[in-house]
């Protein structure tokens, strides 16, 4: 799956072109 990370005015946003889904990233977990 291809995920694009965009930097927005409010923070980071994750966008999935295939599903046309965009979500703000509020938490980043390091596995």
PDB file of N, CA and C in Angstrom:
ATOM      1  N   UNK A   1       0.842  -1.187   0.000  1.00  0.00           N
ATOM      2  CA  UNK A   1       0.000   0.000   0.000  1.00  0.00           C
ATOM      3  C   UNK A   1       0.881   1.243   0.000  1.00  0.00           C
ATOM      4  N   UNK A   2       0.474   2.206  -0.775  1.00  0.00           N
ATOM      5  CA  UNK A   2       1.250   3.438  -0.883  1.00  0.00           C
ATOM      6  C   UNK A   2       0.628   4.511   0.003  1.00  0.00           C
ATOM      7  N   UNK A   3       1.421   5.059   0.871  1.00  0.00           N
ATOM      8  CA  UNK A   3       0.929   6.107   1.763  1.00  0.00           C
ATOM      9  C   UNK A   3       1.790   7.348   1.616  1.00  0.00           C
ATOM     10  N   UNK A   4       1.138   8.467   1.405  1.00  0.00           N
ATOM     11  CA  UNK A   4       1.866   9.726   1.288  1.00  0.00           C
ATOM     12  C   UNK A   4       1.732  10.497   2.590  1.00  0.00           C
ATOM     13  N   UNK A   5       2.854  11.013   3.081  1.00  0.00           N
ATOM     14  CA  UNK A   5       2.820  11.833   4.288  1.00  0.00           C
ATOM     15  C   UNK A   5       2.955  13.289   3.877  1.00  0.00           C
ATOM     16  N   UNK A   6       1.992  14.077   4.288  1.00  0.00           N
ATOM     17  CA  UNK A   6       2.023  15.495   3.947  1.00  0.00           C
ATOM     18  C   UNK A   6       2.151  16.322   5.207  1.00  0.00           C
ATOM     19  N   UNK A   7       2.935  17.389   5.125  1.00  0.00           N
ATOM     20  CA  UNK A   7       3.028  18.297   6.263  1.00  0.00           C
ATOM     21  C   UNK A   7       2.021  19.419   6.060  1.00  0.00           C
ATOM     22  N   UNK A   8       1.112  19.561   6.996  1.00  0.00           N
ATOM     23  CA  UNK A   8       0.089  20.590   6.900  1.00  0.00           C
ATOM     24  C   UNK A   8       0.309  21.633   7.985  1.00  0.00           C
ATOM     25  N   UNK A   9      -0.545  22.628   7.996  1.00  0.00           N
ATOM     26  CA  UNK A   9      -0.422  23.702   8.984  1.00  0.00           C
ATOM     27  C   UNK A   9      -0.677  23.180  10.394  1.00  0.00           C
ATOM     28  N   UNK A  10      -1.460  22.123  10.483  1.00  0.00           N
ATOM     29  CA  UNK A  10      -1.815  21.590  11.796  1.00  0.00           C
ATOM     30  C   UNK A  10      -0.907  20.445  12.206  1.00  0.00           C
ATOM     31  N   UNK A  11      -0.066  19.975  11.297  1.00  0.00           N
ATOM     32  CA  UNK A  11       0.826  18.867  11.631  1.00  0.00           C
ATOM     33  C   UNK A  11       1.043  17.970  10.431  1.00  0.00           C
ATOM     34  N   UNK A  12       1.025  16.676  10.667  1.00  0.00           N
ATOM     35  CA  UNK A  12       1.239  15.728   9.584  1.00  0.00           C
ATOM     36  C   UNK A  12      -0.077  15.073   9.184  1.00  0.00           C
ATOM     37  N   UNK A  13      -0.165  14.739   7.913  1.00  0.00           N
ATOM     38  CA  UNK A  13      -1.367  14.092   7.412  1.00  0.00           C
ATOM     39  C   UNK A  13      -0.971  12.904   6.546  1.00  0.00           C
ATOM     40  N   UNK A  14      -1.643  11.783   6.757  1.00  0.00           N
ATOM     41  CA  UNK A  14      -1.366  10.593   5.961  1.00  0.00           C
ATOM     42  C   UNK A  14      -2.454  10.433   4.911  1.00  0.00           C
ATOM     43  N   UNK A  15      -2.040  10.276   3.663  1.00  0.00           N
ATOM     44  CA  UNK A  15      -3.004  10.164   2.569  1.00  0.00           C
ATOM     45  C   UNK A  15      -2.772   8.876   1.796  1.00  0.00           C
ATOM     46  N   UNK A  16      -3.846   8.119   1.599  1.00  0.00           N
ATOM     47  CA  UNK A  16      -3.778   6.885   0.823  1.00  0.00           C
ATOM     48  C   UNK A  16      -4.524   7.096  -0.487  1.00  0.00           C
ATOM     49  N   UNK A  17      -3.788   7.261  -1.598  1.00  0.00           N
ATOM     50  CA  UNK A  17      -4.388   7.561  -2.897  1.00  0.00           C
ATOM     51  C   UNK A  17      -5.347   6.461  -3.372  1.00  0.00           C
ATOM     52  N   UNK A  18      -5.014   5.215  -3.091  1.00  0.00           N
ATOM     53  CA  UNK A  18      -5.800   4.102  -3.599  1.00  0.00           C
ATOM     54  C   UNK A  18      -7.211   4.108  -3.015  1.00  0.00           C
ATOM     55  N   UNK A  19      -7.321   4.422  -1.751  1.00  0.00           N
ATOM     56  CA  UNK A  19      -8.627   4.406  -1.097  1.00  0.00           C
ATOM     57  C   UNK A  19      -9.209   5.800  -0.972  1.00  0.00           C
ATOM     58  N   UNK A  20      -8.462   6.787  -1.453  1.00  0.00           N
ATOM     59  CA  UNK A  20      -8.888   8.175  -1.352  1.00  0.00           C
ATOM     60  C   UNK A  20      -9.230   8.519   0.096  1.00  0.00           C
ATOM     61  N   UNK A  21      -8.292   8.195   0.967  1.00  0.00           N
ATOM     62  CA  UNK A  21      -8.504   8.378   2.395  1.00  0.00           C
ATOM     63  C   UNK A  21      -7.411   9.261   2.959  1.00  0.00           C
ATOM     64  N   UNK A  22      -7.808  10.257   3.727  1.00  0.00           N
ATOM     65  CA  UNK A  22      -6.816  11.132   4.330  1.00  0.00           C
ATOM     66  C   UNK A  22      -7.078  11.248   5.816  1.00  0.00           C
ATOM     67  N   UNK A  23      -6.022  11.078   6.596  1.00  0.00           N
ATOM     68  CA  UNK A  23      -6.173  11.148   8.037  1.00  0.00           C
ATOM     69  C   UNK A  23      -5.071  11.971   8.650  1.00  0.00           C
ATOM     70  N   UNK A  24      -5.420  12.802   9.604  1.00  0.00           N
ATOM     71  CA  UNK A  24      -4.385  13.528  10.332  1.00  0.00           C
ATOM     72  C   UNK A  24      -3.646  12.580  11.265  1.00  0.00           C
ATOM     73  N   UNK A  25      -2.348  12.790  11.401  1.00  0.00           N
ATOM     74  CA  UNK A  25      -1.563  11.967  12.309  1.00  0.00           C
ATOM     75  C   UNK A  25      -1.384  12.731  13.612  1.00  0.00           C
ATOM     76  N   UNK A  26      -1.956  12.194  14.669  1.00  0.00           N
ATOM     77  CA  UNK A  26      -1.844  12.863  15.958  1.00  0.00           C
ATOM     78  C   UNK A  26      -0.805  12.172  16.823  1.00  0.00           C
ATOM     79  N   UNK A  27      -0.551  10.908  16.508  1.00  0.00           N
ATOM     80  CA  UNK A  27       0.410  10.157  17.292  1.00  0.00           C
ATOM     81  C   UNK A  27       1.301   9.354  16.374  1.00  0.00           C
ATOM     82  N   UNK A  28       2.585   9.395  16.648  1.00  0.00           N
ATOM     83  CA  UNK A  28       3.506   8.581  15.861  1.00  0.00           C
ATOM     84  C   UNK A  28       4.159   7.572  16.796  1.00  0.00           C
ATOM     85  N   UNK A  29       3.948   6.298  16.508  1.00  0.00           N
ATOM     86  CA  UNK A  29       4.513   5.258  17.351  1.00  0.00           C
ATOM     87  C   UNK A  29       5.703   4.641  16.655  1.00  0.00           C
ATOM     88  N   UNK A  30       6.781   4.483  17.412  1.00  0.00           N
ATOM     89  CA  UNK A  30       7.965   3.821  16.870  1.00  0.00           C
ATOM     90  C   UNK A  30       7.959   2.379  17.329  1.00  0.00           C
ATOM     91  N   UNK A  31       7.867   1.470  16.376  1.00  0.00           N
ATOM     92  CA  UNK A  31       7.813   0.062  16.730  1.00  0.00           C
ATOM     93  C   UNK A  31       9.217  -0.483  16.927  1.00  0.00           C
TER      94      UNK A  31
END
